[in-house]
mmCIF file of C-alpha atoms in Angstrom:
data_model
loop_
_atom_site.group_PDB
_atom_site.id
_atom_site.type_symbol
_atom_site.label_atom_id
_atom_site.label_comp_id
_atom_site.label_asym_id
_atom_site.label_seq_id
_atom_site.Cartn_x
_atom_site.Cartn_y
_atom_site.Cartn_z
ATOM 1 C CA UNK A 139 0.000 0.000 0.000
ATOM 2 C CA UNK A 140 2.971 2.289 0.554
ATOM 3 C CA UNK A 141 3.392 2.701 -3.199
ATOM 4 C CA UNK A 142 -0.218 3.626 -3.986
ATOM 5 C CA UNK A 143 0.295 7.375 -4.043
ATOM 6 C CA UNK A 144 3.679 7.214 -5.788
ATOM 7 C CA UNK A 145 2.868 4.739 -8.546
ATOM 8 C CA UNK A 146 1.034 7.309 -10.652
ATOM 9 C CA UNK A 147 3.453 10.137 -11.109
ATOM 10 C CA UNK A 148 3.807 11.847 -7.754
ATOM 11 C CA UNK A 149 0.627 13.912 -7.725
ATOM 12 C CA UNK A 150 0.695 16.690 -5.165
ATOM 13 C CA UNK A 151 -1.475 16.363 -2.110
ATOM 14 C CA UNK A 152 -4.772 18.174 -2.392
ATOM 15 C CA UNK A 153 -4.944 17.932 -6.196
ATOM 16 C CA UNK A 154 -6.433 14.987 -8.074
ATOM 17 C CA UNK A 155 -4.597 13.626 -11.106
ATOM 18 C CA UNK A 156 -5.500 15.272 -14.385
ATOM 19 C CA UNK A 157 -8.725 13.814 -15.655
ATOM 20 C CA UNK A 158 -9.343 11.784 -12.491
ATOM 21 C CA UNK A 159 -13.027 11.324 -11.660
ATOM 22 C CA UNK A 160 -14.320 13.334 -8.749
ATOM 23 C CA UNK A 161 -17.520 13.197 -6.769
ATOM 24 C CA UNK A 162 -19.199 9.991 -7.909
ATOM 25 C CA UNK A 163 -20.820 9.331 -4.578
ATOM 26 C CA UNK A 164 -17.630 8.903 -2.613
ATOM 27 C CA UNK A 165 -17.564 10.069 1.010
ATOM 28 C CA UNK A 166 -14.322 11.922 0.324
ATOM 29 C CA UNK A 167 -15.547 13.861 -2.721
ATOM 30 C CA UNK A 168 -15.240 17.182 -0.914
ATOM 31 C CA UNK A 169 -11.579 16.720 -0.117
ATOM 32 C CA UNK A 170 -10.245 17.372 -3.607
ATOM 33 C CA UNK A 171 -10.071 21.133 -3.387
ATOM 34 C CA UNK A 172 -6.979 21.868 -1.330
ATOM 35 C CA UNK A 173 -4.915 20.664 1.595
ATOM 36 C CA UNK A 174 -7.258 22.750 3.729
ATOM 37 C CA UNK A 175 -9.463 19.635 3.698
ATOM 38 C CA UNK A 176 -7.720 18.751 6.921
ATOM 39 C CA UNK A 177 -9.092 21.870 8.569
ATOM 40 C CA UNK A 178 -9.946 21.959 12.237
ATOM 41 C CA UNK A 179 -6.464 20.965 13.361
ATOM 42 C CA UNK A 180 -6.664 17.403 12.040
ATOM 43 C CA UNK A 181 -3.527 16.462 10.123
ATOM 44 C CA UNK A 182 -3.753 14.942 6.620
ATOM 45 C CA UNK A 183 -4.209 11.204 6.315
ATOM 46 C CA UNK A 184 -1.207 9.038 5.414
ATOM 47 C CA UNK A 185 -0.703 5.447 4.282
ATOM 48 C CA UNK A 186 0.525 4.638 7.797
ATOM 49 C CA UNK A 187 -2.847 5.798 9.169
ATOM 50 C CA UNK A 188 -4.687 3.440 6.819
ATOM 51 C CA UNK A 189 -2.427 0.498 7.660
ATOM 52 C CA UNK A 190 -2.584 1.133 11.415
ATOM 53 C CA UNK A 191 -6.360 1.606 11.581
ATOM 54 C CA UNK A 192 -6.984 -1.400 9.356
ATOM 55 C CA UNK A 193 -4.649 -3.493 11.490
ATOM 56 C CA UNK A 194 -6.456 -2.474 14.666
ATOM 57 C CA UNK A 195 -9.820 -3.247 13.103
ATOM 58 C CA UNK A 196 -8.722 -6.692 11.939
ATOM 59 C CA UNK A 197 -7.159 -7.340 15.351
ATOM 60 C CA UNK A 198 -10.514 -6.731 17.055
ATOM 61 C CA UNK A 199 -12.265 -8.994 14.523
ATOM 62 C CA UNK A 200 -9.795 -11.822 15.156
ATOM 63 C CA UNK A 201 -10.002 -11.428 18.952
ATOM 64 C CA UNK A 202 -13.811 -11.635 19.043
ATOM 65 C CA UNK A 203 -13.803 -14.457 16.493
ATOM 66 C CA UNK A 204 -11.494 -16.509 18.720
ATOM 67 C CA UNK A 205 -13.681 -15.614 21.717
ATOM 68 C CA UNK A 206 -16.888 -16.878 20.101
ATOM 69 C CA UNK A 207 -15.142 -19.956 18.715
ATOM 70 C CA UNK A 208 -13.889 -20.721 22.231
ATOM 71 C CA UNK A 209 -17.366 -20.224 23.706
ATOM 72 C CA UNK A 210 -18.758 -22.758 21.232
ATOM 73 C CA UNK A 211 -16.076 -25.341 21.996
ATOM 74 C CA UNK A 212 -15.673 -24.947 25.758
ATOM 75 C CA UNK A 213 -18.883 -23.314 27.051
ATOM 76 C CA UNK A 214 -22.065 -23.653 25.012
ATOM 77 C CA UNK A 215 -22.801 -24.134 21.327
ATOM 78 C CA UNK A 216 -26.229 -22.559 21.830
ATOM 79 C CA UNK A 217 -24.720 -19.394 23.306
ATOM 80 C CA UNK A 218 -22.189 -19.211 20.470
ATOM 81 C CA UNK A 219 -24.967 -19.463 17.882
ATOM 82 C CA UNK A 220 -26.850 -16.648 19.589
ATOM 83 C CA UNK A 221 -23.712 -14.503 19.582
ATOM 84 C CA UNK A 222 -23.184 -15.343 15.904
ATOM 85 C CA UNK A 223 -26.678 -14.072 15.060
ATOM 86 C CA UNK A 224 -26.122 -10.977 17.201
ATOM 87 C CA UNK A 225 -22.839 -10.353 15.394
ATOM 88 C CA UNK A 226 -24.423 -10.668 11.948
ATOM 89 C CA UNK A 227 -27.325 -8.334 12.739
ATOM 90 C CA UNK A 228 -25.184 -5.902 14.729
ATOM 91 C CA UNK A 229 -22.571 -5.732 11.979
ATOM 92 C CA UNK A 230 -25.209 -4.966 9.366
ATOM 93 C CA UNK A 231 -26.793 -2.240 11.510
ATOM 94 C CA UNK A 232 -23.389 -0.701 12.227
ATOM 95 C CA UNK A 233 -22.518 -0.522 8.516
ATOM 96 C CA UNK A 234 -25.896 1.107 7.805
ATOM 97 C CA UNK A 235 -25.244 3.657 10.563
ATOM 98 C CA UNK A 236 -21.811 4.409 9.097
ATOM 99 C CA UNK A 237 -23.273 4.780 5.608
ATOM 100 C CA UNK A 238 -26.477 6.718 6.198
ATOM 101 C CA UNK A 239 -25.671 8.323 9.544
ATOM 102 C CA UNK A 240 -22.636 10.129 8.117
ATOM 103 C CA UNK A 241 -20.332 8.321 10.554
ATOM 104 C CA UNK A 242 -17.686 7.544 7.920
ATOM 105 C CA UNK A 243 -14.380 8.002 9.684
ATOM 106 C CA UNK A 244 -15.700 7.278 13.177
ATOM 107 C CA UNK A 245 -13.323 5.133 15.222
ATOM 108 C CA UNK A 246 -16.139 4.015 17.532
ATOM 109 C CA UNK A 247 -18.381 2.850 14.681
ATOM 110 C CA UNK A 248 -15.541 0.964 12.978
ATOM 111 C CA UNK A 249 -14.424 -0.813 16.155
ATOM 112 C CA UNK A 250 -18.005 -1.666 17.148
ATOM 113 C CA UNK A 251 -18.476 -3.162 13.712
ATOM 114 C CA UNK A 252 -15.257 -5.142 14.186
ATOM 115 C CA UNK A 253 -16.508 -6.566 17.498
ATOM 116 C CA UNK A 254 -19.850 -7.624 16.023
ATOM 117 C CA UNK A 255 -18.258 -9.057 12.911
ATOM 118 C CA UNK A 256 -15.715 -10.950 14.982
ATOM 119 C CA UNK A 257 -18.538 -12.767 16.775
ATOM 120 C CA UNK A 258 -20.070 -13.588 13.412
ATOM 121 C CA UNK A 259 -16.801 -14.793 11.876
ATOM 122 C CA UNK A 260 -16.024 -17.051 14.851
ATOM 123 C CA UNK A 261 -19.467 -18.637 14.791
ATOM 124 C CA UNK A 262 -19.717 -19.033 11.035
ATOM 125 C CA UNK A 263 -16.245 -20.589 10.917
ATOM 126 C CA UNK A 264 -17.357 -23.216 13.401
ATOM 127 C CA UNK A 265 -20.558 -23.891 11.467
ATOM 128 C CA UNK A 266 -18.806 -24.345 8.138
ATOM 129 C CA UNK A 267 -15.971 -26.478 9.525
ATOM 130 C CA UNK A 268 -17.903 -28.312 12.242
ATOM 131 C CA UNK A 269 -21.519 -29.007 11.430
ATOM 132 C CA UNK A 270 -21.103 -28.807 7.660
ATOM 133 C CA UNK A 271 -18.165 -31.162 7.285
ATOM 134 C CA UNK A 272 -18.418 -33.212 10.439
ATOM 135 C CA UNK A 273 -15.572 -31.476 12.228
ATOM 136 C CA UNK A 274 -12.875 -33.154 10.104
ATOM 137 C CA UNK A 275 -9.800 -31.018 9.597
ATOM 138 C CA UNK A 276 -11.729 -27.895 10.565
ATOM 139 C CA UNK A 277 -8.658 -25.853 11.401
ATOM 140 C CA UNK A 278 -7.064 -26.831 8.088
ATOM 141 C CA UNK A 279 -10.144 -25.522 6.289
ATOM 142 C CA UNK A 280 -9.997 -22.243 8.204
ATOM 143 C CA UNK A 281 -6.289 -21.919 7.450
ATOM 144 C CA UNK A 282 -6.921 -22.464 3.752
ATOM 145 C CA UNK A 283 -9.644 -19.790 3.773
ATOM 146 C CA UNK A 284 -7.321 -17.305 5.500
ATOM 147 C CA UNK A 285 -4.510 -17.990 3.024
ATOM 148 C CA UNK A 286 -6.946 -17.603 0.138
ATOM 149 C CA UNK A 287 -8.248 -14.314 1.511
ATOM 150 C CA UNK A 288 -4.756 -12.875 1.978
ATOM 151 C CA UNK A 289 -3.762 -14.085 -1.469
ATOM 152 C CA UNK A 290 -6.723 -12.398 -3.160
ATOM 153 C CA UNK A 291 -6.068 -9.185 -1.198
ATOM 154 C CA UNK A 292 -2.418 -9.041 -2.273
ATOM 155 C CA UNK A 293 -3.293 -9.987 -5.833
ATOM 156 C CA UNK A 294 -5.845 -7.200 -6.186
ATOM 157 C CA UNK A 295 -3.414 -4.745 -4.575
ATOM 158 C CA UNK A 296 -0.943 -5.654 -7.320
ATOM 159 C CA UNK A 297 -3.647 -5.274 -9.979
ATOM 160 C CA UNK A 298 -4.522 -1.806 -8.679
ATOM 161 C CA UNK A 299 -0.886 -0.705 -8.393
ATOM 162 C CA UNK A 300 -0.089 -1.741 -11.971
ATOM 163 C CA UNK A 301 -3.259 -0.136 -13.333
ATOM 164 C CA UNK A 302 -4.339 -3.364 -15.051
ATOM 165 C CA UNK A 303 -7.934 -2.509 -14.102
ATOM 166 C CA UNK A 304 -8.902 1.164 -13.958
ATOM 167 C CA UNK A 305 -11.305 2.294 -11.245
ATOM 168 C CA UNK A 306 -13.615 4.738 -13.017
ATOM 169 C CA UNK A 307 -17.159 5.999 -12.382
ATOM 170 C CA UNK A 308 -18.375 3.373 -14.869
ATOM 171 C CA UNK A 309 -16.505 0.647 -12.978
ATOM 172 C CA UNK A 310 -18.122 1.744 -9.713
ATOM 173 C CA UNK A 311 -21.584 1.822 -11.282
ATOM 174 C CA UNK A 312 -21.124 -1.698 -12.634
ATOM 175 C CA UNK A 313 -19.895 -2.905 -9.244
ATOM 176 C CA UNK A 314 -22.830 -1.288 -7.470
ATOM 177 C CA UNK A 315 -25.314 -2.913 -9.834
ATOM 178 C CA UNK A 316 -23.657 -6.320 -9.442
ATOM 179 C CA UNK A 317 -23.581 -6.058 -5.649
ATOM 180 C CA UNK A 318 -27.241 -5.077 -5.506
ATOM 181 C CA UNK A 319 -28.071 -8.018 -7.772
ATOM 182 C CA UNK A 320 -26.214 -10.461 -5.518
ATOM 183 C CA UNK A 321 -27.928 -8.996 -2.451
ATOM 184 C CA UNK A 322 -31.372 -9.431 -4.019
ATOM 185 C CA UNK A 323 -30.562 -13.034 -4.962
ATOM 186 C CA UNK A 324 -29.279 -13.795 -1.462
ATOM 187 C CA UNK A 325 -32.364 -12.293 0.207
ATOM 188 C CA UNK A 326 -34.648 -14.142 -2.201
ATOM 189 C CA UNK A 327 -32.845 -17.394 -1.450
ATOM 190 C CA UNK A 328 -33.175 -16.737 2.287
ATOM 191 C CA UNK A 329 -36.937 -16.189 2.008
ATOM 192 C CA UNK A 330 -37.244 -19.302 -0.158
ATOM 193 C CA UNK A 331 -35.398 -21.345 2.448
ATOM 194 C CA UNK A 332 -37.569 -19.969 5.263
ATOM 195 C CA UNK A 333 -40.912 -20.690 3.611
ATOM 196 C CA UNK A 334 -40.227 -23.739 1.426
ATOM 197 C CA UNK A 335 -37.080 -25.343 2.808
ATOM 198 C CA UNK A 336 -35.397 -25.069 -0.587
ATOM 199 C CA UNK A 337 -31.957 -23.464 -0.517
ATOM 200 C CA UNK A 338 -30.529 -23.656 -4.060
ATOM 201 C CA UNK A 339 -27.880 -20.929 -3.641
ATOM 202 C CA UNK A 340 -26.438 -22.347 -0.416
ATOM 203 C CA UNK A 341 -27.036 -26.119 -0.522
ATOM 204 C CA UNK A 342 -23.615 -27.091 -1.850
ATOM 205 C CA UNK A 343 -24.842 -28.020 -5.328
ATOM 206 C CA UNK A 344 -23.488 -26.767 -8.634
ATOM 207 C CA UNK A 345 -25.626 -23.606 -8.550
ATOM 208 C CA UNK A 346 -24.400 -22.846 -5.022
ATOM 209 C CA UNK A 347 -20.778 -23.302 -6.124
ATOM 210 C CA UNK A 348 -21.275 -20.931 -9.059
ATOM 211 C CA UNK A 349 -22.957 -18.356 -6.799
ATOM 212 C CA UNK A 350 -20.069 -18.518 -4.312
ATOM 213 C CA UNK A 351 -17.546 -18.057 -7.139
ATOM 214 C CA UNK A 352 -19.471 -14.981 -8.316
ATOM 215 C CA UNK A 353 -19.465 -13.578 -4.769
ATOM 216 C CA UNK A 354 -15.729 -14.221 -4.423
ATOM 217 C CA UNK A 355 -15.106 -12.425 -7.718
ATOM 218 C CA UNK A 356 -17.190 -9.418 -6.693
ATOM 219 C CA UNK A 357 -15.488 -9.243 -3.303
ATOM 220 C CA UNK A 358 -12.089 -9.325 -5.025
ATOM 221 C CA UNK A 359 -12.960 -6.469 -7.388
ATOM 222 C CA UNK A 360 -14.446 -4.523 -4.476
ATOM 223 C CA UNK A 361 -10.898 -4.224 -3.138
ATOM 224 C CA UNK A 362 -10.065 -2.042 -6.135
ATOM 225 C CA UNK A 363 -12.688 0.491 -5.056
ATOM 226 C CA UNK A 364 -11.344 0.346 -1.485
ATOM 227 C CA UNK A 365 -7.777 0.949 -2.668
ATOM 228 C CA UNK A 366 -8.913 3.770 -4.937
ATOM 229 C CA UNK A 367 -10.722 5.413 -2.029
ATOM 230 C CA UNK A 368 -7.602 5.265 0.134
ATOM 231 C CA UNK A 369 -5.412 6.494 -2.724
ATOM 232 C CA UNK A 370 -7.530 9.525 -3.575
ATOM 233 C CA UNK A 371 -8.127 10.492 0.045
ATOM 234 C CA UNK A 372 -4.406 10.452 0.792
ATOM 235 C CA UNK A 373 -3.670 12.488 -2.336
ATOM 236 C CA UNK A 374 -6.401 14.980 -1.432
ATOM 237 C CA UNK A 375 -5.117 15.535 2.105
ATOM 238 C CA UNK A 376 -8.259 14.194 3.793
ATOM 239 C CA UNK A 377 -8.322 14.340 7.618
ATOM 240 C CA UNK A 378 -6.468 11.517 9.322
ATOM 241 C CA UNK A 379 -9.619 10.265 11.039
ATOM 242 C CA UNK A 380 -11.031 9.258 7.653
ATOM 243 C CA UNK A 381 -8.598 6.332 7.731
ATOM 244 C CA UNK A 382 -11.140 4.656 10.019
ATOM 245 C CA UNK A 383 -13.629 4.779 7.142
ATOM 246 C CA UNK A 384 -11.128 3.145 4.805
ATOM 247 C CA UNK A 385 -10.470 0.494 7.464
ATOM 248 C CA UNK A 386 -14.204 -0.173 7.733
ATOM 249 C CA UNK A 387 -14.522 -0.636 3.970
ATOM 250 C CA UNK A 388 -11.554 -2.993 3.828
ATOM 251 C CA UNK A 389 -12.834 -4.980 6.815
ATOM 252 C CA UNK A 390 -16.279 -5.423 5.265
ATOM 253 C CA UNK A 391 -14.738 -6.715 2.040
ATOM 254 C CA UNK A 392 -12.248 -8.988 3.820
ATOM 255 C CA UNK A 393 -14.932 -10.591 5.996
ATOM 256 C CA UNK A 394 -17.214 -11.159 3.009
ATOM 257 C CA UNK A 395 -14.374 -12.680 0.988
ATOM 258 C CA UNK A 396 -13.278 -14.941 3.870
ATOM 259 C CA UNK A 397 -16.772 -16.285 4.524
ATOM 260 C CA UNK A 398 -17.390 -16.973 0.832
ATOM 261 C CA UNK A 399 -14.057 -18.787 0.415
ATOM 262 C CA UNK A 400 -14.701 -20.816 3.575
ATOM 263 C CA UNK A 401 -18.212 -21.639 2.388
ATOM 264 C CA UNK A 402 -16.908 -22.775 -1.006
ATOM 265 C CA UNK A 403 -14.231 -24.958 0.604
ATOM 266 C CA UNK A 404 -16.865 -26.527 2.858
ATOM 267 C CA UNK A 405 -18.899 -27.482 -0.220
ATOM 268 C CA UNK A 406 -15.987 -29.376 -1.732
ATOM 269 C CA UNK A 407 -15.037 -30.980 1.589
ATOM 270 C CA UNK A 408 -18.574 -32.161 2.317
ATOM 271 C CA UNK A 409 -18.983 -33.498 -1.204
#
């Protein structure tokens, strides 16, 4: 990430590159005018801020994931399942608050999200590796999912750095449409499972495998938008606290990617 703002010609802070898109719904659109964007005594954001805040966020996720996993193994599976549901719902509500409540860049919102999502990740990891595949080699499956997630992250960072895929307003519109489509399909599948017992997108069959591959692909390309957000905000001299917003976006994408990879691996293992 250290090379993001130097890989494109050394653009001065506070000024977007010539011809770069501005203001396509990004929370940092107002920071492209001048270094005065960091008004109010808040220093400009740096790559170190993004790395540090993201690291703290992921650390909280891992800690709460281990906590819930331990509760399931040593205390009560029922309690762990309740905490998993609380984590899923709480994480969703927290992201909605950050998005629509104009809390982008709030350390409290990002860390609360991390705590909720950690509970969810710990519980869902146990479900996919325990109940789904009979507990065989569960930790190996989790390790493979983590390695896959890190690999995709680094690969997409390389893709962004080299400019192999350009993040443009059109790219973001296509990504938004695809994400909405996946969300509608997932909600429809959930309602179908609740009322009919049929679960075609998550039953481990060929359609479920294809759907998981699509989700993994979308999560991977979502990293490009996250990197572009961090890149432009650093170039524009956005306030340092906005690094918490970048950390939130990266954490959301990482958790989604990890769960989809783990789900896909569980399909193959159970089959």
